[in-house]
mmCIF file of C-alpha atoms in Angstrom:
data_model
loop_
_atom_site.group_PDB
_atom_site.id
_atom_site.type_symbol
_atom_site.label_atom_id
_atom_site.label_comp_id
_atom_site.label_asym_id
_atom_site.label_seq_id
_atom_site.Cartn_x
_atom_site.Cartn_y
_atom_site.Cartn_z
ATOM 1 C CA MET L 1 -113.600 47.133 25.415
ATOM 2 C CA ALA L 2 -114.043 46.640 29.279
ATOM 3 C CA ALA L 3 -110.590 46.640 30.998
ATOM 4 C CA SER L 4 -110.158 44.348 34.147
ATOM 5 C CA SER L 5 -107.807 41.958 35.690
ATOM 6 C CA PRO L 6 -108.051 38.300 34.446
ATOM 7 C CA ARG L 7 -109.645 37.223 37.703
ATOM 8 C CA MET L 8 -112.168 39.922 37.718
ATOM 9 C CA SER L 9 -113.239 39.296 33.914
ATOM 10 C CA THR L 10 -114.304 35.905 34.874
ATOM 11 C CA SER L 11 -116.999 37.276 37.423
ATOM 12 C CA ILE L 12 -118.418 39.903 35.209
ATOM 13 C CA GLN L 13 -121.055 39.049 32.333
ATOM 14 C CA LEU L 14 -120.800 41.562 29.819
ATOM 15 C CA PRO L 15 -123.234 42.150 26.865
ATOM 16 C CA GLU L 16 -122.229 41.727 23.429
ATOM 17 C CA SER L 17 -122.671 45.178 22.490
ATOM 18 C CA ILE L 18 -123.762 48.723 23.884
ATOM 19 C CA THR L 19 -125.998 51.265 21.994
ATOM 20 C CA ILE L 20 -124.814 54.851 21.939
ATOM 21 C CA GLY L 21 -127.348 57.084 20.124
ATOM 22 C CA ASN L 22 -128.229 55.011 16.987
ATOM 23 C CA ALA L 23 -124.960 53.206 16.846
ATOM 24 C CA VAL L 24 -124.472 49.791 18.000
ATOM 25 C CA VAL L 25 -120.926 49.194 19.629
ATOM 26 C CA PRO L 26 -119.722 45.751 19.819
ATOM 27 C CA PHE L 27 -117.418 44.810 22.604
ATOM 28 C CA SER L 28 -114.012 43.924 21.783
ATOM 29 C CA ILE L 29 -111.042 41.910 23.594
ATOM 30 C CA SER L 30 -108.607 44.712 22.124
ATOM 31 C CA VAL L 31 -108.800 48.255 20.770
ATOM 32 C CA LYS L 32 -106.415 50.646 19.068
ATOM 33 C CA ASN L 33 -105.797 54.187 19.881
ATOM 34 C CA LEU L 34 -103.423 56.354 18.224
ATOM 35 C CA GLY L 35 -101.537 53.392 16.980
ATOM 36 C CA VAL L 36 -101.259 51.596 20.267
ATOM 37 C CA THR L 37 -103.283 48.416 20.722
ATOM 38 C CA LEU L 38 -104.769 47.868 24.311
ATOM 39 C CA ASP L 39 -106.015 44.532 25.436
ATOM 40 C CA SER L 40 -108.907 44.007 27.950
ATOM 41 C CA HIS L 41 -106.187 43.110 30.784
ATOM 42 C CA LEU L 42 -104.060 45.868 29.768
ATOM 43 C CA THR L 43 -101.042 43.404 29.599
ATOM 44 C CA MET L 44 -99.650 45.134 26.512
ATOM 45 C CA ASN L 45 -99.349 41.666 24.985
ATOM 46 C CA ALA L 46 -101.347 42.774 21.892
ATOM 47 C CA GLN L 47 -99.304 45.722 21.357
ATOM 48 C CA VAL L 48 -95.949 43.870 21.669
ATOM 49 C CA GLN L 49 -97.345 41.239 19.131
ATOM 50 C CA ASN L 50 -97.996 44.084 16.694
ATOM 51 C CA ILE L 51 -94.593 45.580 17.232
ATOM 52 C CA THR L 52 -92.929 42.265 16.714
ATOM 53 C CA ARG L 53 -94.755 41.531 13.552
ATOM 54 C CA ALA L 54 -93.921 45.002 12.208
ATOM 55 C CA VAL L 55 -90.275 45.042 13.219
ATOM 56 C CA ASN L 56 -89.641 41.515 11.898
ATOM 57 C CA PHE L 57 -91.137 42.493 8.500
ATOM 58 C CA GLU L 58 -88.608 45.443 8.244
ATOM 59 C CA LEU L 59 -85.829 43.308 9.402
ATOM 60 C CA ARG L 60 -86.612 41.077 6.550
ATOM 61 C CA ARG L 61 -86.830 43.950 4.062
ATOM 62 C CA ILE L 62 -83.715 45.681 5.193
ATOM 63 C CA GLY L 63 -81.984 42.274 5.444
ATOM 64 C CA SER L 64 -82.708 41.390 1.729
ATOM 65 C CA ILE L 65 -80.748 44.491 0.530
ATOM 66 C CA ARG L 66 -78.096 44.613 3.395
ATOM 67 C CA HIS L 67 -75.333 43.669 1.223
ATOM 68 C CA TYR L 68 -75.812 46.643 -1.117
ATOM 69 C CA LEU L 69 -75.791 48.856 1.977
ATOM 70 C CA SER L 70 -72.791 50.691 3.791
ATOM 71 C CA GLU L 71 -73.001 50.399 7.545
ATOM 72 C CA GLU L 72 -74.046 53.981 7.791
ATOM 73 C CA ALA L 73 -76.888 53.620 5.375
ATOM 74 C CA ALA L 74 -78.098 50.362 7.378
ATOM 75 C CA LEU L 75 -77.993 52.211 10.587
ATOM 76 C CA THR L 76 -80.064 55.099 9.140
ATOM 77 C CA LEU L 77 -82.637 52.616 7.660
ATOM 78 C CA VAL L 78 -82.726 50.654 11.019
ATOM 79 C CA SER L 79 -83.354 53.840 13.071
ATOM 80 C CA ALA L 80 -85.955 55.000 10.805
ATOM 81 C CA PHE L 81 -88.055 51.860 10.416
ATOM 82 C CA ILE L 82 -87.187 49.725 13.535
ATOM 83 C CA LEU L 83 -86.035 51.679 16.502
ATOM 84 C CA SER L 84 -88.865 54.208 15.826
ATOM 85 C CA ARG L 85 -91.299 51.451 16.167
ATOM 86 C CA LEU L 86 -89.620 50.194 19.476
ATOM 87 C CA ASP L 87 -89.747 53.633 20.801
ATOM 88 C CA TYR L 88 -93.113 54.583 20.037
ATOM 89 C CA CYS L 89 -95.407 55.318 23.020
ATOM 90 C CA ASN L 90 -92.897 52.902 24.889
ATOM 91 C CA ALA L 91 -93.778 54.708 28.158
ATOM 92 C CA LEU L 92 -96.844 52.665 28.444
ATOM 93 C CA LEU L 93 -94.593 49.412 28.636
ATOM 94 C CA TYR L 94 -93.264 50.470 32.132
ATOM 95 C CA GLY L 95 -93.903 47.714 34.454
ATOM 96 C CA CYS L 96 -94.912 45.102 31.903
ATOM 97 C CA PRO L 97 -94.193 41.498 32.219
ATOM 98 C CA GLN L 98 -90.459 40.751 31.781
ATOM 99 C CA TYR L 99 -91.271 38.189 28.958
ATOM 100 C CA LEU L 100 -92.861 40.888 26.727
ATOM 101 C CA LEU L 101 -89.777 43.215 27.334
ATOM 102 C CA ASN L 102 -87.502 40.166 26.528
ATOM 103 C CA ARG L 103 -89.286 39.852 23.160
ATOM 104 C CA LEU L 104 -88.450 43.436 22.221
ATOM 105 C CA GLN L 105 -84.981 43.356 23.503
ATOM 106 C CA LYS L 106 -84.630 40.207 20.970
ATOM 107 C CA LEU L 107 -85.818 42.547 18.328
ATOM 108 C CA GLN L 108 -83.385 45.228 19.087
ATOM 109 C CA ASN L 109 -80.637 42.683 19.313
ATOM 110 C CA ASN L 110 -81.392 41.243 15.875
ATOM 111 C CA ALA L 111 -81.494 44.904 14.599
ATOM 112 C CA ALA L 112 -77.969 45.483 15.805
ATOM 113 C CA ARG L 113 -76.724 42.098 14.301
ATOM 114 C CA LEU L 114 -78.194 43.351 10.995
ATOM 115 C CA VAL L 115 -76.342 46.725 11.020
ATOM 116 C CA LEU L 116 -72.963 45.327 12.187
ATOM 117 C CA ARG L 117 -73.399 42.045 10.598
ATOM 118 C CA VAL L 118 -72.779 40.133 13.895
ATOM 119 C CA ARG L 119 -73.149 36.300 13.970
ATOM 120 C CA LYS L 120 -75.733 35.055 16.228
ATOM 121 C CA SER L 121 -73.321 32.955 18.376
ATOM 122 C CA GLU L 122 -71.733 36.407 19.407
ATOM 123 C CA HIS L 123 -72.559 38.209 22.530
ATOM 124 C CA ILE L 124 -74.726 41.213 21.618
ATOM 125 C CA SER L 125 -74.050 43.614 24.455
ATOM 126 C CA PRO L 126 -70.694 45.127 23.309
ATOM 127 C CA HIS L 127 -72.183 45.745 19.846
ATOM 128 C CA LEU L 128 -75.316 47.486 21.270
ATOM 129 C CA GLN L 129 -72.816 49.589 23.319
ATOM 130 C CA ALA L 130 -70.821 50.368 20.330
ATOM 131 C CA LEU L 131 -73.805 51.474 18.422
ATOM 132 C CA HIS L 132 -74.787 53.536 21.474
ATOM 133 C CA TRP L 133 -78.001 52.032 21.687
ATOM 134 C CA LEU L 134 -79.719 51.884 25.172
ATOM 135 C CA PRO L 135 -81.533 48.417 25.804
ATOM 136 C CA ILE L 136 -85.204 48.336 25.856
ATOM 137 C CA GLU L 137 -85.934 48.900 29.497
ATOM 138 C CA SER L 138 -83.562 51.801 29.710
ATOM 139 C CA ARG L 139 -85.259 53.310 26.654
ATOM 140 C CA ILE L 140 -88.550 53.130 28.564
ATOM 141 C CA LYS L 141 -87.052 54.801 31.561
ATOM 142 C CA TYR L 142 -85.639 57.356 29.201
ATOM 143 C CA LYS L 143 -88.900 58.339 27.848
ATOM 144 C CA ILE L 144 -90.547 58.560 31.315
ATOM 145 C CA ALA L 145 -87.713 60.697 32.555
ATOM 146 C CA CYS L 146 -88.098 63.035 29.763
ATOM 147 C CA LEU L 147 -91.698 63.292 30.084
ATOM 148 C CA SER L 148 -91.327 63.931 33.829
ATOM 149 C CA TYR L 149 -88.764 66.668 33.116
ATOM 150 C CA GLY L 150 -91.313 68.243 30.776
ATOM 151 C CA ALA L 151 -94.044 68.088 33.369
ATOM 152 C CA LEU L 152 -92.017 69.643 36.115
ATOM 153 C CA THR L 153 -90.735 72.547 33.858
ATOM 154 C CA GLN L 154 -94.181 72.997 32.360
ATOM 155 C CA THR L 155 -92.754 72.436 28.822
ATOM 156 C CA GLY L 156 -94.719 69.356 28.009
ATOM 157 C CA PRO L 157 -98.367 68.599 27.810
ATOM 158 C CA ALA L 158 -100.459 70.104 30.728
ATOM 159 C CA TYR L 159 -102.260 67.009 31.585
ATOM 160 C CA LEU L 160 -98.860 65.321 32.503
ATOM 161 C CA THR L 161 -98.047 68.450 34.872
ATOM 162 C CA ASP L 162 -101.566 67.808 36.537
ATOM 163 C CA MET L 163 -100.479 64.109 37.257
ATOM 164 C CA THR L 164 -97.220 64.999 39.070
ATOM 165 C CA GLN L 165 -96.755 66.732 42.295
ATOM 166 C CA THR L 166 -93.575 67.799 44.017
ATOM 167 C CA TYR L 167 -92.877 66.239 47.314
ATOM 168 C CA THR L 168 -93.421 68.406 50.247
ATOM 169 C CA PRO L 169 -92.135 67.027 53.596
ATOM 170 C CA GLY L 170 -94.277 67.542 56.953
ATOM 171 C CA ARG L 171 -91.579 69.678 58.348
ATOM 172 C CA THR L 172 -88.499 71.266 56.802
ATOM 173 C CA LEU L 173 -85.339 69.370 57.402
ATOM 174 C CA ARG L 174 -81.791 69.996 55.980
ATOM 175 C CA SER L 175 -81.982 66.537 54.295
ATOM 176 C CA SER L 176 -85.263 67.625 52.549
ATOM 177 C CA ALA L 177 -83.774 70.741 50.789
ATOM 178 C CA ASP L 178 -84.019 68.958 47.324
ATOM 179 C CA THR L 179 -87.295 70.369 46.043
ATOM 180 C CA SER L 180 -86.939 68.178 42.606
ATOM 181 C CA ILE L 181 -88.270 65.118 44.350
ATOM 182 C CA LEU L 182 -91.684 63.859 43.125
ATOM 183 C CA SER L 183 -94.416 62.546 45.573
ATOM 184 C CA THR L 184 -95.561 58.988 44.785
ATOM 185 C CA PRO L 185 -99.174 58.163 45.356
ATOM 186 C CA ARG L 186 -100.485 55.274 46.823
ATOM 187 C CA VAL L 187 -102.176 52.772 44.560
ATOM 188 C CA ASN L 188 -104.638 49.952 45.238
ATOM 189 C CA THR L 189 -103.557 47.571 42.442
ATOM 190 C CA LYS L 190 -99.890 46.757 41.904
ATOM 191 C CA SER L 191 -100.559 45.451 38.311
ATOM 192 C CA PHE L 192 -102.334 48.578 36.956
ATOM 193 C CA GLY L 193 -101.560 51.360 39.544
ATOM 194 C CA GLU L 194 -97.887 51.172 39.485
ATOM 195 C CA ARG L 195 -97.835 51.420 35.644
ATOM 196 C CA SER L 196 -99.743 54.774 35.473
ATOM 197 C CA PHE L 197 -97.579 57.951 34.794
ATOM 198 C CA SER L 198 -98.638 59.425 38.239
ATOM 199 C CA VAL L 199 -96.625 56.484 39.955
ATOM 200 C CA SER L 200 -94.013 55.609 37.160
ATOM 201 C CA ALA L 201 -92.827 59.037 36.698
ATOM 202 C CA PRO L 202 -91.945 59.624 40.527
ATOM 203 C CA LEU L 203 -90.441 56.122 40.643
ATOM 204 C CA VAL L 204 -88.247 56.997 37.632
ATOM 205 C CA TRP L 205 -87.539 60.684 38.333
ATOM 206 C CA ASN L 206 -86.554 60.255 42.052
ATOM 207 C CA SER L 207 -84.082 57.473 41.166
ATOM 208 C CA LEU L 208 -82.013 60.021 39.095
ATOM 209 C CA PRO L 209 -78.958 61.762 40.425
ATOM 210 C CA VAL L 210 -79.859 65.247 41.892
ATOM 211 C CA THR L 211 -77.589 67.309 39.513
ATOM 212 C CA LEU L 212 -79.469 65.440 36.561
ATOM 213 C CA ARG L 213 -82.912 66.546 37.937
ATOM 214 C CA HIS L 214 -81.660 70.181 38.335
ATOM 215 C CA SER L 215 -80.541 70.462 34.466
ATOM 216 C CA ALA L 216 -80.881 73.836 33.242
ATOM 217 C CA SER L 217 -82.252 72.796 29.867
ATOM 218 C CA SER L 218 -84.059 69.985 28.099
ATOM 219 C CA GLY L 219 -80.939 69.436 25.988
ATOM 220 C CA SER L 220 -78.505 69.177 28.671
ATOM 221 C CA PHE L 221 -81.114 66.811 30.543
ATOM 222 C CA ARG L 222 -81.394 64.359 27.734
ATOM 223 C CA THR L 223 -77.648 64.340 27.260
ATOM 224 C CA GLY L 224 -77.058 63.649 30.779
ATOM 225 C CA LEU L 225 -79.848 61.244 31.082
ATOM 226 C CA LYS L 226 -78.610 59.034 28.239
ATOM 227 C CA THR L 227 -75.246 59.019 29.649
ATOM 228 C CA HIS L 228 -76.571 58.078 33.078
ATOM 229 C CA LEU L 229 -78.645 55.239 31.830
ATOM 230 C CA PHE L 230 -75.972 54.088 29.551
ATOM 231 C CA SER L 231 -73.531 53.953 32.324
ATOM 232 C CA LEU L 232 -76.073 51.784 34.366
ATOM 233 C CA ALA L 233 -76.892 49.494 31.466
ATOM 234 C CA TYR L 234 -73.211 48.714 30.585
ATOM 235 C CA THR L 235 -71.403 48.577 33.763
#
C-alpha cells in the first residue's frame, strides 16, 4: 500500500505489484496490521467501518438475550465485547474527520441503551454519565494522555519516549518553571502530521492541569485523568 493525500494519489502512477525477492506483492488500497485496518489516505475510514460491523454484530447478539440478563451482566458483556473494540488502538483515531467519530459515538450510545434499556427517544448523555462512560473523543484523549505519561516516566515503550521531548525555554523565567510541558514539533501537513503521536501527545498532555501532569503514580494519574475528562465532557 502506498499512503498519500487524495490529491497526490491522482498524480502518482503506481505499478500493480512489486517484487521482493521471489515474492510478488500486489498493491492494495488498505492493509491490516495488528488488527488495525489502514487505508491508502490514512483517513481511518476502513478501520471505523470494521469496528462498526463488529460492534453491530455484538449488539445484536447481546440484544437477543438481553431480557435474560441483569443490568450488571449486560454491562459486563458490553464492556468485554463492545467497549473493548471501541478502545482498541483508538489513539490512532486522534484528529480523524468528525463524521467518523460520530459513527463510533452512535455505537457507544446504542450500547448504553442496550445496558440500561433506554428508548431511542430519550437523550443519551445522562445515561452515559450514569454508566461513568467517557464519550468517544474523551476516550481517545485518555489513551493518548496515558501513553504520554508512560513515555515521560519511562514506564512505557521506549519508542514512544523517543517521540516526546520536554519543552526547554530559551531563557529561564519564573513562568517557565513547569518542567512537565512537552515540546510540540512543527509539521508540514495538517492532515497527517498533527495526528502523529509526536504532535498529538504534546497537544493533549499540555492541556491537562499541572497537578495532574505531576501525578506520583500511574494509578493516581489515570484516576485523576478520568475525573478531569469526565468533568469536561458532562459540564
